[in-house]
């Protein structure tokens, strides 16, 4: 039987967890890898994790957030999904989400963060 992680959305992450997660690679829609930490090191960033690509309903709603409002808040939204980066372009077309989308196929990041 799989072990259940005991992290709830209300829990905060300690510095060690954030540092470990920051080193995990994620892949862009062009297959380029960057560290997770680079996504939020220079700008306030809302990171939305999906269970898998084509969990589109939530991301379709995120696509409706006005860019002007995000810019005014100095914030951006980034989506990270499990799976291969090669489906990101199709996922983007399906959801209408124009901001950054990354893939983390190993689910290492999800495990570190208890997702």
Coordinates of C-alpha atoms in Angstrom, one line a residue:
X1 CA 0.0 0.0 0.0
X2 CA 1.3 3.5 -0.9
X3 CA 2.3 5.7 2.0
X4 CA 0.2 8.9 2.3
X5 CA 2.0 12.1 2.8
X6 CA 0.7 14.2 5.7
X7 CA 1.1 17.7 4.2
X8 CA -2.0 19.8 4.0
X9 CA -2.5 22.9 1.9
X10 CA -2.4 25.0 5.1
X11 CA 1.1 23.8 6.0
X12 CA 4.0 26.1 5.3
X13 CA 7.2 24.9 3.8
X14 CA 10.4 25.3 5.8
X15 CA 13.5 26.7 4.2
X16 CA 15.1 23.3 3.7
X17 CA 12.1 22.1 1.7
X18 CA 12.0 25.2 -0.5
X19 CA 15.8 24.9 -1.2
X20 CA 15.4 21.2 -2.1
X21 CA 12.5 21.9 -4.4
X22 CA 14.2 24.9 -6.0
X23 CA 16.9 22.6 -7.4
X24 CA 14.5 20.3 -9.3
X25 CA 14.4 20.7 -13.1
X26 CA 11.2 21.5 -15.0
X27 CA 10.9 21.6 -18.7
X28 CA 9.4 24.3 -21.0
X29 CA 7.2 23.7 -24.0
X30 CA 10.4 23.8 -26.1
X31 CA 12.1 21.0 -24.1
X32 CA 14.5 23.4 -22.3
X33 CA 15.1 22.7 -18.6
X34 CA 15.3 25.3 -15.9
X35 CA 15.3 24.9 -12.1
X36 CA 12.0 25.3 -10.3
X37 CA 13.6 28.0 -8.1
X38 CA 14.4 30.1 -11.2
X39 CA 10.7 30.5 -11.8
X40 CA 10.1 32.6 -8.6
X41 CA 13.5 34.0 -7.7
X42 CA 13.1 37.4 -9.4
X43 CA 9.3 38.0 -9.4
X44 CA 6.3 37.2 -7.2
X45 CA 4.9 34.1 -8.8
X46 CA 1.8 32.1 -8.3
X47 CA 2.7 28.5 -9.1
X48 CA -0.2 26.2 -9.9
X49 CA 0.4 22.5 -10.0
X50 CA -1.9 20.2 -11.9
X51 CA -2.2 16.4 -11.3
X52 CA -1.7 15.8 -15.0
X53 CA -1.9 17.7 -18.3
X54 CA -5.5 18.0 -19.6
X55 CA -6.8 18.7 -16.1
X56 CA -7.9 21.7 -18.1
X57 CA -10.8 23.3 -16.3
X58 CA -8.8 25.1 -13.6
X59 CA -6.2 26.3 -16.1
X60 CA -9.0 27.5 -18.4
X61 CA -10.2 29.7 -15.5
X62 CA -6.6 30.9 -14.9
X63 CA -6.4 32.0 -18.5
X64 CA -9.2 34.5 -17.8
X65 CA -7.2 36.4 -15.2
X66 CA -6.5 39.8 -16.8
X67 CA -2.8 40.3 -17.6
X68 CA -3.3 43.9 -16.7
X69 CA -4.2 42.9 -13.1
X70 CA -1.3 40.6 -12.8
X71 CA 1.1 43.2 -14.1
X72 CA -0.3 45.8 -11.7
X73 CA 0.4 43.4 -8.8
X74 CA 3.9 42.6 -10.1
X75 CA 2.8 38.9 -10.2
X76 CA 2.7 36.1 -12.8
X77 CA 1.1 32.7 -12.9
X78 CA 3.1 29.6 -13.9
X79 CA 1.5 26.2 -14.3
X80 CA 3.5 23.0 -13.7
X81 CA 2.1 19.6 -14.8
X82 CA 3.1 16.0 -14.5
X83 CA 4.0 14.4 -17.8
X84 CA 6.1 15.1 -20.8
X85 CA 6.9 18.6 -22.0
X86 CA 5.9 17.7 -25.6
X87 CA 2.2 18.0 -24.8
X88 CA 2.4 21.6 -23.4
X89 CA 1.7 23.3 -26.8
X90 CA -1.5 21.2 -27.2
X91 CA -2.4 21.8 -23.6
X92 CA -2.0 25.6 -24.1
X93 CA -4.2 25.5 -27.2
X94 CA -6.8 23.5 -25.3
X95 CA -6.9 25.8 -22.2
X96 CA -6.1 29.2 -23.8
X97 CA -3.5 29.8 -21.0
X98 CA -0.9 32.1 -22.5
X99 CA 1.6 32.3 -19.6
X100 CA 4.3 29.9 -18.8
X101 CA 3.7 26.2 -18.5
X102 CA 6.3 23.6 -17.5
X103 CA 6.4 19.9 -17.1
X104 CA 8.0 17.9 -14.3
X105 CA 7.7 14.3 -15.5
X106 CA 9.5 12.6 -12.6
X107 CA 7.0 14.0 -10.0
X108 CA 10.0 14.6 -7.8
X109 CA 8.9 18.2 -7.2
X110 CA 5.4 17.1 -6.4
X111 CA 6.8 14.6 -3.8
X112 CA 9.1 17.2 -2.2
X113 CA 6.2 19.6 -1.7
X114 CA 3.8 16.8 -0.6
X115 CA 1.4 17.2 -3.5

